[in-house]
Coordinates of C-alpha atoms and ligand atoms in Angstrom, one line a residue:
M26 CA 0.0 0.0 0.0
G27 CA 1.5 3.3 -1.0
C28 CA 0.4 6.9 -1.0
Y29 CA 1.9 9.6 -3.1
H30 CA 1.2 13.0 -4.5
L31 CA 0.7 14.1 -8.0
W32 CA 0.8 17.8 -8.7
S33 CA -1.5 18.4 -11.5
L34 CA -0.4 21.5 -13.4
S35 CA -3.5 22.0 -15.5
L36 CA -6.0 21.4 -12.7
G37 CA -3.9 23.2 -10.2
V38 CA -4.8 20.7 -7.5
L39 CA -2.9 18.3 -5.5
L40 CA -4.2 14.8 -6.1
M41 CA -3.5 12.3 -3.4
V42 CA -3.4 8.8 -4.9
C43 CA -3.4 5.8 -2.6
G44 CA -3.4 2.2 -3.7
T45 CA -1.4 -0.9 -4.1
L46 CA 1.4 -0.5 -6.5
G47 CA 0.7 -4.0 -7.8
A48 CA 2.7 -4.1 -10.9
A49 CA 5.4 -1.6 -10.1
P50 CA 8.8 -3.0 -10.9
R51 CA 11.2 -3.6 -8.1
K52 CA 12.6 -0.5 -6.5
P53 CA 16.1 0.1 -8.0
V54 CA 19.0 0.5 -5.6
N55 CA 21.8 2.9 -6.1
V56 CA 24.0 1.0 -8.4
P57 CA 27.4 2.6 -9.3
F58 CA 28.1 3.5 -12.9
G59 CA 31.0 1.1 -13.4
R60 CA 29.1 -2.0 -12.5
N61 CA 27.0 -2.0 -15.6
Y62 CA 28.3 0.8 -17.9
V63 CA 31.3 2.1 -19.7
P64 CA 31.9 5.4 -21.6
T65 CA 31.3 5.2 -25.3
W66 CA 33.0 8.4 -26.6
A67 CA 34.6 11.6 -25.4
F68 CA 35.7 10.0 -22.1
D69 CA 37.0 13.2 -20.7
H70 CA 33.6 14.8 -20.8
I71 CA 32.3 12.3 -18.2
K72 CA 32.9 13.3 -14.6
Y73 CA 32.7 11.0 -11.7
F74 CA 31.6 11.7 -8.1
N75 CA 31.2 9.7 -4.9
G76 CA 33.3 6.8 -6.1
G77 CA 31.4 6.6 -9.3
S78 CA 27.9 6.5 -7.9
D79 CA 27.1 9.8 -9.5
I80 CA 28.3 11.0 -12.9
Q81 CA 27.9 14.0 -15.1
L82 CA 27.9 14.3 -18.8
H83 CA 29.3 17.5 -20.2
L84 CA 28.5 19.1 -23.5
D85 CA 30.6 21.9 -24.9
K86 CA 31.1 23.3 -28.4
Y87 CA 33.8 20.6 -29.1
T88 CA 31.8 17.6 -28.2
G89 CA 29.0 15.9 -26.3
T90 CA 29.5 12.5 -24.7
G91 CA 27.8 9.2 -23.9
F92 CA 28.0 5.8 -22.3
Q93 CA 26.6 2.3 -22.8
S94 CA 26.0 -0.9 -20.9
K95 CA 28.6 -3.6 -20.9
G96 CA 26.0 -6.3 -21.4
S97 CA 23.3 -6.8 -24.0
Y98 CA 19.9 -7.8 -22.6
L99 CA 16.8 -9.6 -23.7
F100 CA 13.9 -8.4 -21.5
G101 CA 14.1 -6.9 -18.1
H102 CA 13.8 -3.6 -16.2
F103 CA 16.3 -0.8 -16.8
S104 CA 16.3 2.5 -15.0
M105 CA 18.3 5.6 -14.5
Q106 CA 18.0 8.7 -12.4
I107 CA 18.7 11.8 -14.3
K108 CA 18.8 15.5 -13.5
M109 CA 18.5 17.3 -16.8
V110 CA 20.7 20.2 -18.0
P111 CA 19.5 23.2 -16.0
G112 CA 19.1 26.8 -17.1
D113 CA 19.4 27.5 -20.8
S114 CA 19.4 24.0 -22.3
A115 CA 17.9 25.0 -25.7
G116 CA 19.3 22.9 -28.5
T117 CA 20.6 20.1 -26.3
V118 CA 19.2 16.6 -26.2
T119 CA 19.7 14.1 -23.4
A120 CA 18.9 10.5 -24.4
F121 CA 18.4 7.2 -22.6
Y122 CA 17.6 4.3 -24.9
L123 CA 17.9 0.6 -25.6
S124 CA 19.0 -0.5 -29.0
S125 CA 20.1 -3.7 -30.7
Q126 CA 23.1 -3.6 -33.0
N127 CA 21.9 -5.2 -36.2
A128 CA 20.5 -3.8 -39.4
E129 CA 16.8 -4.3 -38.8
H130 CA 17.2 -3.1 -35.3
D131 CA 14.9 -2.7 -32.3
E132 CA 15.1 0.5 -30.2
I133 CA 13.3 2.0 -27.2
D134 CA 13.9 5.7 -26.8
F135 CA 13.6 8.4 -24.2
E136 CA 14.8 11.8 -25.6
F137 CA 14.7 14.9 -23.5
L138 CA 14.7 18.1 -25.6
G139 CA 16.1 21.1 -23.8
N140 CA 14.7 24.6 -23.8
R141 CA 15.4 28.3 -22.9
T142 CA 15.5 29.1 -19.2
G143 CA 12.1 28.7 -17.6
Q144 CA 10.6 27.0 -20.7
P145 CA 9.5 23.4 -20.5
Y146 CA 11.4 20.4 -21.7
I147 CA 9.8 18.0 -24.0
L148 CA 10.1 14.2 -23.5
Q149 CA 9.9 12.4 -26.8
T150 CA 9.6 8.6 -26.9
N151 CA 9.9 6.3 -29.9
V152 CA 9.8 2.5 -30.5
F153 CA 11.6 0.9 -33.4
T154 CA 10.9 -2.7 -34.3
G155 CA 12.7 -4.5 -37.1
G156 CA 14.3 -1.2 -38.2
K157 CA 10.9 0.6 -38.4
G158 CA 10.4 3.6 -36.2
N159 CA 8.2 6.7 -36.9
R160 CA 6.3 6.1 -33.6
E161 CA 7.0 9.4 -31.9
Q162 CA 5.1 10.6 -28.9
R163 CA 5.8 13.8 -27.1
I164 CA 4.8 15.0 -23.7
Y165 CA 5.5 17.8 -21.3
L166 CA 6.6 16.6 -17.8
W167 CA 4.5 17.5 -14.7
F168 CA 7.6 18.7 -12.9
D169 CA 10.8 20.6 -13.7
P170 CA 13.3 17.8 -14.6
T171 CA 16.3 20.0 -13.9
T172 CA 15.9 20.6 -10.2
A173 CA 16.0 17.1 -8.8
Y174 CA 16.7 13.5 -9.9
H175 CA 13.8 11.6 -11.4
S176 CA 13.8 8.0 -12.5
Y177 CA 13.2 7.0 -16.0
S178 CA 12.8 3.4 -16.8
V179 CA 11.8 0.8 -19.3
L180 CA 10.0 -2.5 -18.5
W181 CA 10.4 -4.9 -21.4
N182 CA 8.9 -8.4 -21.6
L183 CA 7.2 -10.5 -24.2
Y184 CA 3.8 -8.8 -23.5
Q185 CA 4.6 -5.1 -23.4
I186 CA 7.1 -2.3 -23.3
V187 CA 6.3 0.3 -20.7
F188 CA 8.0 3.7 -20.3
F189 CA 7.9 5.0 -16.8
V190 CA 8.7 8.4 -15.4
D191 CA 9.1 7.8 -11.7
D192 CA 6.2 5.4 -11.0
V193 CA 4.0 6.8 -13.7
P194 CA 3.6 4.9 -16.9
I195 CA 3.8 7.4 -19.7
R196 CA 3.6 5.0 -22.6
I197 CA 2.8 1.4 -23.4
F198 CA 3.7 -0.5 -26.5
K199 CA 1.9 -3.8 -26.4
N200 CA 3.0 -6.9 -28.3
S201 CA 0.7 -6.7 -31.3
K202 CA 2.2 -9.7 -33.1
D203 CA -1.4 -10.9 -33.7
L204 CA -2.0 -7.8 -35.7
G205 CA 1.1 -8.3 -37.7
V206 CA 3.3 -5.7 -35.9
R207 CA 6.8 -6.8 -35.1
F208 CA 7.8 -6.8 -31.4
P209 CA 11.3 -6.9 -30.0
F210 CA 11.8 -10.5 -28.7
D211 CA 14.9 -12.0 -30.2
Q212 CA 17.5 -9.2 -30.6
P213 CA 19.4 -8.4 -27.4
M214 CA 19.7 -4.7 -26.7
K215 CA 22.3 -2.6 -25.0
I216 CA 21.4 0.5 -23.0
Y217 CA 22.8 3.8 -24.0
S218 CA 22.8 7.4 -22.8
S219 CA 24.2 10.5 -24.3
L220 CA 24.1 14.3 -24.3
W221 CA 24.7 16.1 -27.5
N222 CA 23.9 19.2 -29.6
A223 CA 20.8 18.9 -31.8
D224 CA 19.9 22.5 -32.3
D225 CA 18.9 21.7 -35.9
W226 CA 15.7 20.2 -34.6
A227 CA 15.3 19.9 -30.9
T228 CA 13.9 23.1 -29.5
R229 CA 10.9 24.7 -31.2
G230 CA 11.7 22.6 -34.2
G231 CA 15.2 24.0 -34.5
L232 CA 14.4 27.7 -34.2
E233 CA 16.1 28.0 -30.8
K234 CA 19.9 27.5 -31.2
T235 CA 22.3 26.3 -28.6
D236 CA 23.9 29.3 -26.8
W237 CA 27.5 28.2 -26.5
S238 CA 28.3 31.0 -24.1
K239 CA 26.3 29.0 -21.5
A240 CA 28.5 25.9 -22.0
P241 CA 29.3 23.4 -20.5
F242 CA 25.8 21.9 -20.4
V243 CA 25.7 19.3 -17.6
A244 CA 23.3 16.4 -17.1
A245 CA 23.7 14.5 -13.8
Y246 CA 23.1 10.8 -13.4
R247 CA 22.9 8.1 -10.7
G248 CA 21.2 4.8 -10.0
F249 CA 22.4 2.7 -12.9
H250 CA 19.9 -0.1 -12.3
V251 CA 19.9 -3.0 -14.7
D252 CA 17.8 -6.1 -14.0
G253 CA 17.6 -8.1 -17.2
C254 CA 18.6 -11.3 -18.9
E255 CA 22.1 -10.9 -20.1
A256 CA 22.2 -12.1 -23.7
S257 CA 25.0 -14.6 -23.8
V258 CA 23.8 -16.5 -20.7
Q259 CA 20.2 -15.6 -20.7
A260 CA 18.2 -18.8 -20.9
K261 CA 20.0 -20.8 -18.2
F262 CA 20.9 -17.9 -16.0
C263 CA 17.4 -16.5 -15.8
A264 CA 15.6 -19.9 -15.4
T265 CA 17.8 -21.2 -12.7
Q266 CA 17.9 -17.9 -10.8
G267 CA 14.2 -17.5 -11.0
K268 CA 15.0 -14.1 -12.3
R269 CA 12.4 -13.6 -14.8
W270 CA 10.0 -11.8 -12.5
W271 CA 9.0 -9.4 -15.4
D272 CA 7.3 -12.2 -17.2
Q273 CA 4.9 -12.9 -14.3
R274 CA 1.3 -12.2 -14.7
E275 CA 1.2 -8.9 -12.9
F276 CA 3.7 -7.4 -15.4
Q277 CA 1.9 -8.6 -18.5
D278 CA -0.4 -5.6 -18.5
L279 CA -0.8 -2.4 -16.5
D280 CA -3.2 -2.5 -13.5
A281 CA -6.1 -0.2 -13.1
L282 CA -4.2 2.5 -11.2
Q283 CA -1.5 2.5 -13.8
Y284 CA -4.0 2.8 -16.6
R285 CA -5.6 5.8 -14.8
R286 CA -2.2 7.4 -14.5
L287 CA -1.4 6.8 -18.1
R288 CA -4.7 8.3 -19.1
W289 CA -3.9 11.3 -16.9
V290 CA -0.6 11.8 -18.8
R291 CA -2.4 11.4 -22.1
Q292 CA -5.0 13.9 -21.3
K293 CA -3.0 16.6 -19.6
F294 CA 0.5 16.4 -21.0
T295 CA 0.5 15.0 -24.5
I296 CA 1.8 17.3 -27.2
Y297 CA 2.0 14.8 -30.1
N298 CA 1.0 11.2 -30.7
Y299 CA 1.8 9.6 -34.0
C300 CA -1.3 7.5 -33.6
T301 CA -3.5 10.5 -34.1
D302 CA -1.5 12.2 -36.8
R303 CA -3.8 11.8 -39.8
V304 CA -1.6 13.9 -42.0
R305 CA 1.4 11.7 -41.7
F306 CA -0.6 8.5 -41.4
P307 CA -3.9 8.7 -43.3
T308 CA -4.4 5.1 -42.3
M309 CA -3.8 4.7 -38.6
P310 CA -0.8 2.5 -37.8
V311 CA -2.0 -1.0 -36.8
E312 CA -0.7 -1.1 -33.3
C313 CA -2.5 2.2 -32.5
K314 CA -5.7 0.1 -32.2
R315 CA -4.3 -1.1 -28.9
D316 CA -3.2 2.4 -28.0
R317 CA -6.8 3.6 -28.3
D318 CA -7.9 1.2 -25.5
V319 CA -6.0 3.2 -23.0
Ligands
NAG415 C1 10.1 25.2 -25.4 O1 9.3 26.3 -25.0 C2 8.4 26.7 -26.0 C3 7.7 27.9 -25.5 O2 7.1 27.7 -24.3 C4 7.4 25.5 -26.3 O3 6.5 25.9 -27.3 C5 8.2 24.3 -26.7 O4 7.3 23.2 -26.8 C6 9.2 24.0 -25.6 N1 10.0 22.8 -25.8 C7 10.8 22.5 -26.8 C8 11.7 21.3 -26.7 O5 10.8 23.1 -27.9

């Protein structure tokens, strides 16, 4: 049984939500960076604190930087706590994503698009399956992501992919194999994160440029939680360890409270949903039939 507060911007009221957090994934512990991750590029732009429990990514006019998981995973729960670039972050993008390495790749994306001081970030999500993406959704957050750490996580099993912001599901991509839509199930993915300059598109569609006099731009991270089947040893390891908790019934679908919260995000914070973009998709993408049930 848990109680927590949701500050609803548009209603201007404080909602108190109490209930069982039935299908909430396990609470991540504060795992140090080096246990699961290594830098990918521009190593000197990653700074370490508290023995590697906390890190910062720095972006300046020379380069951004990024890191990736050591292992590749098939299913699991992956989370990270991030404090986004504060102040003037226009033009910058901070990303947290899972991706397989092959040509027809699968990918699960969180992209945080920065903004001018005091203007809201946008969280863009996307899902690629078998090399096909074009499934963007965009929301505003119900809090300022630059003042405190918030957790961003992905639950991925055979039934669904769920994007969480703290404990709130903001997006669900159900397995719609029965409708002919590919679902990531056999290509292991690595986890990546990066901070880079994308002022050609990120903020107000590219109108707002990165102000390099404000550099370095700094995103802070901690809590590098990974709970998945590592690819090379998955079958045996997960079976014998009884590790596949994410396949259990309570994780095969959201529960009633989670659907309520997802609807709340849909109704109050959605800016864009490819499922309702009739200009781009005169025929609604097939998997959106499931999306409509929300
Ligand atoms: C930045 O702020 C402007 C003005 O409030 C808003 O229209 C836009 O959606 C915000 N976010 C991004 C990433 O452009």
